[in-house]
Amino acid sequence: MRVLPCGSDAVLVEVDTAEEVQHLHGALRSAPPAGITELVPAARTVLIRYDPRATDPQRLRTALRTLPRTAVAASAGAGAAGAGAAVRIPVRYDGPDLAEVAARTGLTERQVVERHTAAQYRVAFCGFAPGFAYLTGLDPRLRLPRRTEPRTRVPAGAVAVADEYTGVYPSPSPGGWHLLGTTALTLWDPAADPPTRLGPGTAVRFVEAPDGAPDGASGEARGGAPDDAPDTDGGAS
């Protein structure tokens, strides 16, 4: 773990893996050191903003080394946002890259769908575009590098995979991920509060939309409906 100064009121904590980011973020939420005002997780870092009147980088370094083990353990089991129902996202697996993903992974298209829907995901961080959530937990067989030629426009609702992540494009944008399918759910609404339910630490499940039914036919609300039972996943893998 490296703790680097970042401006006059923040430090950047560097770790080695996305899982370490989630555990650290969860521990800091569970037992925040005095003076912290904001936490911003990313792929391998957590930005910690603080009130200079209440703490400083040296105090934060000490606090990070002495985070209660119970807080770190709890974050590993519950995720950064704590245990709770997973957001369900219905998907029509009709993406233009589904056949290519199957061919490159040695799976059938049906096996790709089954592996994508079987996993339990967790939002690691948000970035790239407003509302774009990077979800960890992707089956290792589905992990492919980004496309060598990104598309100039990916439609909103496209469900995609790249490297160790899966995600949903919340609005039309360029993109280099492999498109597996589409969802009709609106996952980014600036007028809503919050504008997305897919904040860091949120548990997510993808479910296949019934044949012939619109993605939202089950009545799920903006951002998806929670599972009937609490999600008890042990975090991203």
mmCIF file of C-alpha atoms in Angstrom:
data_model
loop_
_atom_site.group_PDB
_atom_site.id
_atom_site.type_symbol
_atom_site.label_atom_id
_atom_site.label_comp_id
_atom_site.label_asym_id
_atom_site.label_seq_id
_atom_site.Cartn_x
_atom_site.Cartn_y
_atom_site.Cartn_z
ATOM 1 C CA MET A 1 0.000 0.000 0.000
ATOM 2 C CA ARG A 2 1.350 3.427 -0.974
ATOM 3 C CA VAL A 3 -0.124 6.674 0.355
ATOM 4 C CA LEU A 4 0.636 9.679 -1.835
ATOM 5 C CA PRO A 5 -0.257 13.355 -1.238
ATOM 6 C CA CYS A 6 -2.822 14.654 -3.705
ATOM 7 C CA GLY A 7 -3.289 18.416 -3.550
ATOM 8 C CA SER A 8 -3.900 20.218 -0.278
ATOM 9 C CA ASP A 9 -6.809 18.107 1.015
ATOM 10 C CA ALA A 10 -6.470 14.547 -0.284
ATOM 11 C CA VAL A 11 -4.252 11.491 -0.391
ATOM 12 C CA LEU A 12 -4.214 8.738 -3.016
ATOM 13 C CA VAL A 13 -3.871 5.182 -1.714
ATOM 14 C CA GLU A 14 -2.417 2.719 -4.217
ATOM 15 C CA VAL A 15 -2.980 -1.046 -3.870
ATOM 16 C CA ASP A 16 -2.355 -4.051 -6.110
ATOM 17 C CA THR A 17 -5.776 -5.437 -6.995
ATOM 18 C CA ALA A 18 -9.390 -4.432 -7.495
ATOM 19 C CA GLU A 19 -10.315 -6.699 -4.578
ATOM 20 C CA GLU A 20 -7.951 -4.775 -2.276
ATOM 21 C CA VAL A 21 -9.626 -1.543 -3.393
ATOM 22 C CA GLN A 22 -13.039 -2.906 -2.445
ATOM 23 C CA HIS A 23 -11.837 -4.137 0.944
ATOM 24 C CA LEU A 24 -10.097 -0.853 1.737
ATOM 25 C CA HIS A 25 -13.064 1.223 0.590
ATOM 26 C CA GLY A 26 -15.422 -0.921 2.651
ATOM 27 C CA ALA A 27 -13.207 -0.727 5.738
ATOM 28 C CA LEU A 28 -12.950 3.057 5.483
ATOM 29 C CA ARG A 29 -16.728 3.326 5.200
ATOM 30 C CA SER A 30 -17.206 1.027 8.183
ATOM 31 C CA ALA A 31 -14.633 2.744 10.414
ATOM 32 C CA PRO A 32 -13.741 6.129 8.870
ATOM 33 C CA PRO A 33 -10.758 7.904 10.442
ATOM 34 C CA ALA A 34 -11.492 11.395 11.755
ATOM 35 C CA GLY A 35 -11.548 14.149 9.165
ATOM 36 C CA ILE A 36 -12.413 12.159 6.056
ATOM 37 C CA THR A 37 -14.917 13.949 3.809
ATOM 38 C CA GLU A 38 -15.061 11.779 0.676
ATOM 39 C CA LEU A 39 -13.894 8.412 -0.676
ATOM 40 C CA VAL A 40 -13.432 7.792 -4.413
ATOM 41 C CA PRO A 41 -12.471 4.214 -5.386
ATOM 42 C CA ALA A 42 -10.916 3.422 -8.779
ATOM 43 C CA ALA A 43 -9.292 0.404 -10.425
ATOM 44 C CA ARG A 44 -6.253 0.219 -8.125
ATOM 45 C CA THR A 45 -6.589 3.312 -5.938
ATOM 46 C CA VAL A 46 -8.791 4.996 -3.363
ATOM 47 C CA LEU A 47 -8.762 8.783 -3.237
ATOM 48 C CA ILE A 48 -9.334 10.048 0.306
ATOM 49 C CA ARG A 49 -10.416 13.663 0.686
ATOM 50 C CA TYR A 50 -10.116 15.168 4.151
ATOM 51 C CA ASP A 51 -10.674 18.323 6.153
ATOM 52 C CA PRO A 52 -7.207 19.853 6.773
ATOM 53 C CA ARG A 53 -8.525 21.335 10.021
ATOM 54 C CA ALA A 54 -9.189 17.831 11.360
ATOM 55 C CA THR A 55 -6.376 15.664 10.018
ATOM 56 C CA ASP A 56 -3.348 15.532 7.710
ATOM 57 C CA PRO A 57 -1.565 12.984 5.466
ATOM 58 C CA GLN A 58 0.631 11.624 8.253
ATOM 59 C CA ARG A 59 -2.331 10.974 10.546
ATOM 60 C CA LEU A 60 -4.151 9.286 7.688
ATOM 61 C CA ARG A 61 -1.142 7.052 6.953
ATOM 62 C CA THR A 62 -1.137 5.978 10.581
ATOM 63 C CA ALA A 63 -4.898 5.407 10.548
ATOM 64 C CA LEU A 64 -4.662 3.274 7.402
ATOM 65 C CA ARG A 65 -2.033 1.054 9.004
ATOM 66 C CA THR A 66 -4.201 0.584 12.071
ATOM 67 C CA LEU A 67 -7.648 0.138 10.518
ATOM 68 C CA PRO A 68 -9.557 -2.257 12.762
ATOM 69 C CA ARG A 69 -9.224 -5.813 11.465
ATOM 70 C CA THR A 70 -12.927 -6.273 12.081
ATOM 71 C CA ALA A 71 -13.714 -3.468 9.641
ATOM 72 C CA VAL A 72 -11.492 -4.959 6.936
ATOM 73 C CA ALA A 73 -12.971 -8.428 7.463
ATOM 74 C CA ALA A 74 -16.508 -7.076 7.352
ATOM 75 C CA SER A 75 -15.799 -5.240 4.109
ATOM 76 C CA ALA A 76 -14.498 -8.442 2.521
ATOM 77 C CA GLY A 77 -17.763 -10.206 3.268
ATOM 78 C CA ALA A 78 -20.281 -7.454 2.726
ATOM 79 C CA GLY A 79 -18.861 -5.203 0.026
ATOM 80 C CA ALA A 80 -18.199 -1.500 0.289
ATOM 81 C CA ALA A 81 -21.863 -0.614 0.633
ATOM 82 C CA GLY A 82 -22.662 -3.392 3.067
ATOM 83 C CA ALA A 83 -24.750 -6.499 2.635
ATOM 84 C CA GLY A 84 -28.049 -6.064 0.885
ATOM 85 C CA ALA A 85 -30.241 -7.047 -2.014
ATOM 86 C CA ALA A 86 -28.575 -7.198 -5.421
ATOM 87 C CA VAL A 87 -29.777 -4.953 -8.235
ATOM 88 C CA ARG A 88 -31.203 -7.197 -10.975
ATOM 89 C CA ILE A 89 -30.630 -6.172 -14.584
ATOM 90 C CA PRO A 90 -32.635 -8.084 -17.222
ATOM 91 C CA VAL A 91 -30.703 -8.572 -20.459
ATOM 92 C CA ARG A 92 -31.619 -9.645 -23.961
ATOM 93 C CA TYR A 93 -28.461 -11.451 -25.089
ATOM 94 C CA ASP A 94 -28.499 -10.237 -28.693
ATOM 95 C CA GLY A 95 -25.191 -8.370 -28.794
ATOM 96 C CA PRO A 96 -23.138 -8.123 -32.000
ATOM 97 C CA ASP A 97 -20.066 -9.593 -30.267
ATOM 98 C CA LEU A 98 -21.734 -12.594 -28.635
ATOM 99 C CA ALA A 99 -20.651 -15.034 -31.360
ATOM 100 C CA GLU A 100 -17.088 -13.696 -31.362
ATOM 101 C CA VAL A 101 -16.823 -13.932 -27.578
ATOM 102 C CA ALA A 102 -18.029 -17.531 -27.777
ATOM 103 C CA ALA A 103 -15.497 -18.378 -30.470
ATOM 104 C CA ARG A 104 -12.582 -16.733 -28.675
ATOM 105 C CA THR A 105 -13.363 -18.362 -25.327
ATOM 106 C CA GLY A 106 -14.089 -21.826 -26.732
ATOM 107 C CA LEU A 107 -17.638 -21.711 -25.405
ATOM 108 C CA THR A 108 -21.007 -21.880 -27.117
ATOM 109 C CA GLU A 109 -23.145 -18.741 -27.172
ATOM 110 C CA ARG A 110 -25.488 -20.391 -24.672
ATOM 111 C CA GLN A 111 -22.557 -21.119 -22.338
ATOM 112 C CA VAL A 112 -21.443 -17.490 -22.543
ATOM 113 C CA VAL A 113 -24.923 -16.373 -21.482
ATOM 114 C CA GLU A 114 -25.067 -18.943 -18.688
ATOM 115 C CA ARG A 115 -21.677 -17.934 -17.304
ATOM 116 C CA HIS A 116 -22.503 -14.237 -17.501
ATOM 117 C CA THR A 117 -25.798 -14.657 -15.655
ATOM 118 C CA ALA A 118 -24.413 -17.133 -13.094
ATOM 119 C CA ALA A 119 -21.867 -14.724 -11.616
ATOM 120 C CA GLN A 120 -22.466 -12.391 -8.688
ATOM 121 C CA TYR A 121 -21.070 -8.943 -9.383
ATOM 122 C CA ARG A 122 -20.047 -5.947 -7.315
ATOM 123 C CA VAL A 123 -19.578 -2.339 -8.472
ATOM 124 C CA ALA A 124 -15.865 -1.671 -7.982
ATOM 125 C CA PHE A 125 -15.908 1.960 -9.108
ATOM 126 C CA CYS A 126 -17.531 4.353 -11.575
ATOM 127 C CA GLY A 127 -15.790 6.239 -14.338
ATOM 128 C CA PHE A 128 -15.306 6.794 -18.080
ATOM 129 C CA ALA A 129 -18.764 8.363 -18.385
ATOM 130 C CA PRO A 130 -21.434 9.468 -15.871
ATOM 131 C CA GLY A 131 -23.127 6.375 -14.488
ATOM 132 C CA PHE A 132 -20.715 3.861 -16.036
ATOM 133 C CA ALA A 133 -20.100 1.220 -13.344
ATOM 134 C CA TYR A 134 -17.195 -1.221 -13.537
ATOM 135 C CA LEU A 135 -18.432 -4.553 -12.142
ATOM 136 C CA THR A 136 -16.060 -7.178 -10.781
ATOM 137 C CA GLY A 137 -16.874 -10.875 -10.454
ATOM 138 C CA LEU A 138 -16.738 -11.754 -14.158
ATOM 139 C CA ASP A 139 -16.159 -15.440 -14.894
ATOM 140 C CA PRO A 140 -12.469 -15.878 -15.839
ATOM 141 C CA ARG A 141 -13.464 -17.687 -19.067
ATOM 142 C CA LEU A 142 -15.192 -14.503 -20.282
ATOM 143 C CA ARG A 143 -12.233 -12.176 -19.733
ATOM 144 C CA LEU A 144 -10.999 -10.812 -23.053
ATOM 145 C CA PRO A 145 -8.885 -7.750 -23.884
ATOM 146 C CA ARG A 146 -10.722 -4.722 -25.212
ATOM 147 C CA ARG A 147 -11.453 -4.661 -28.926
ATOM 148 C CA THR A 148 -8.523 -3.575 -31.071
ATOM 149 C CA GLU A 149 -10.846 -1.200 -32.949
ATOM 150 C CA PRO A 150 -13.287 0.573 -30.616
ATOM 151 C CA ARG A 151 -16.706 1.481 -31.917
ATOM 152 C CA THR A 152 -17.397 5.158 -32.435
ATOM 153 C CA ARG A 153 -20.860 4.749 -30.914
ATOM 154 C CA VAL A 154 -22.236 2.160 -28.492
ATOM 155 C CA PRO A 155 -25.952 2.505 -27.682
ATOM 156 C CA ALA A 156 -27.265 3.088 -24.186
ATOM 157 C CA GLY A 157 -28.147 -0.168 -22.461
ATOM 158 C CA ALA A 158 -25.421 -2.230 -24.138
ATOM 159 C CA VAL A 159 -24.171 -4.941 -21.776
ATOM 160 C CA ALA A 160 -20.493 -5.637 -22.327
ATOM 161 C CA VAL A 161 -17.310 -7.294 -21.057
ATOM 162 C CA ALA A 162 -13.632 -6.342 -21.205
ATOM 163 C CA ASP A 163 -10.631 -7.548 -19.233
ATOM 164 C CA GLU A 164 -11.815 -8.410 -15.696
ATOM 165 C CA TYR A 165 -14.959 -6.270 -15.831
ATOM 166 C CA THR A 166 -18.511 -6.282 -17.105
ATOM 167 C CA GLY A 167 -20.786 -3.262 -17.315
ATOM 168 C CA VAL A 168 -23.683 -1.466 -18.959
ATOM 169 C CA TYR A 169 -23.254 1.620 -21.133
ATOM 170 C CA PRO A 170 -25.573 4.146 -19.441
ATOM 171 C CA SER A 171 -25.697 6.491 -22.449
ATOM 172 C CA PRO A 172 -24.532 6.448 -26.086
ATOM 173 C CA SER A 173 -20.758 6.789 -26.301
ATOM 174 C CA PRO A 174 -17.657 5.418 -28.013
ATOM 175 C CA GLY A 175 -16.510 2.129 -26.558
ATOM 176 C CA GLY A 176 -14.117 -0.765 -26.991
ATOM 177 C CA TRP A 177 -15.827 -3.461 -24.915
ATOM 178 C CA HIS A 178 -17.366 -6.664 -26.308
ATOM 179 C CA LEU A 179 -21.153 -6.295 -26.546
ATOM 180 C CA LEU A 180 -23.081 -9.318 -25.278
ATOM 181 C CA GLY A 181 -26.599 -7.908 -25.161
ATOM 182 C CA THR A 182 -28.896 -5.066 -24.237
ATOM 183 C CA THR A 183 -31.092 -3.949 -21.365
ATOM 184 C CA ALA A 184 -33.999 -1.507 -21.548
ATOM 185 C CA LEU A 185 -33.382 -0.224 -18.027
ATOM 186 C CA THR A 186 -32.339 3.392 -17.597
ATOM 187 C CA LEU A 187 -29.205 3.285 -15.478
ATOM 188 C CA TRP A 188 -28.333 6.987 -15.510
ATOM 189 C CA ASP A 189 -30.845 9.755 -14.849
ATOM 190 C CA PRO A 190 -29.349 13.122 -13.773
ATOM 191 C CA ALA A 191 -32.783 14.277 -12.570
ATOM 192 C CA ALA A 192 -33.123 11.364 -10.140
ATOM 193 C CA ASP A 193 -31.761 11.195 -6.595
ATOM 194 C CA PRO A 194 -29.487 9.315 -6.701
ATOM 195 C CA PRO A 195 -28.933 9.449 -10.473
ATOM 196 C CA THR A 196 -27.898 5.769 -10.434
ATOM 197 C CA ARG A 197 -28.278 2.818 -8.087
ATOM 198 C CA LEU A 198 -24.982 1.351 -9.240
ATOM 199 C CA GLY A 199 -22.704 3.098 -6.756
ATOM 200 C CA PRO A 200 -19.434 1.543 -5.522
ATOM 201 C CA GLY A 201 -20.058 -1.579 -3.470
ATOM 202 C CA THR A 202 -23.498 -2.325 -4.953
ATOM 203 C CA ALA A 203 -24.224 -6.003 -5.668
ATOM 204 C CA VAL A 204 -25.544 -6.741 -9.168
ATOM 205 C CA ARG A 205 -27.061 -9.762 -10.917
ATOM 206 C CA PHE A 206 -27.779 -10.086 -14.631
ATOM 207 C CA VAL A 207 -30.846 -12.123 -15.588
ATOM 208 C CA GLU A 208 -31.816 -13.220 -19.069
ATOM 209 C CA ALA A 209 -34.946 -11.501 -20.364
ATOM 210 C CA PRO A 210 -37.683 -13.984 -21.357
ATOM 211 C CA ASP A 211 -37.895 -14.740 -25.065
ATOM 212 C CA GLY A 212 -40.252 -12.362 -26.801
ATOM 213 C CA ALA A 213 -40.602 -10.077 -23.761
ATOM 214 C CA PRO A 214 -39.247 -6.544 -23.448
ATOM 215 C CA ASP A 215 -36.306 -6.262 -21.068
ATOM 216 C CA GLY A 216 -38.388 -4.346 -18.549
ATOM 217 C CA ALA A 217 -41.509 -6.517 -18.845
ATOM 218 C CA SER A 218 -41.178 -7.799 -15.308
ATOM 219 C CA GLY A 219 -41.955 -4.336 -13.959
ATOM 220 C CA GLU A 220 -38.467 -3.646 -12.640
ATOM 221 C CA ALA A 221 -37.868 0.019 -11.882
ATOM 222 C CA ARG A 222 -35.112 2.356 -13.049
ATOM 223 C CA GLY A 223 -31.785 0.849 -12.126
ATOM 224 C CA GLY A 224 -33.253 -2.631 -11.666
ATOM 225 C CA ALA A 225 -35.193 -4.285 -8.898
ATOM 226 C CA PRO A 226 -33.561 -5.917 -5.900
ATOM 227 C CA ASP A 227 -33.455 -9.675 -5.537
ATOM 228 C CA ASP A 228 -36.091 -11.188 -3.300
ATOM 229 C CA ALA A 229 -33.385 -12.427 -0.948
ATOM 230 C CA PRO A 230 -30.351 -10.485 0.343
ATOM 231 C CA ASP A 231 -27.161 -10.945 -1.625
ATOM 232 C CA THR A 232 -24.613 -12.836 0.439
ATOM 233 C CA ASP A 233 -21.766 -12.920 -2.049
ATOM 234 C CA GLY A 234 -18.353 -12.736 -0.428
ATOM 235 C CA GLY A 235 -17.291 -9.898 -2.720
ATOM 236 C CA ALA A 236 -15.767 -9.783 -6.161
ATOM 237 C CA SER A 237 -13.472 -12.558 -7.258
#
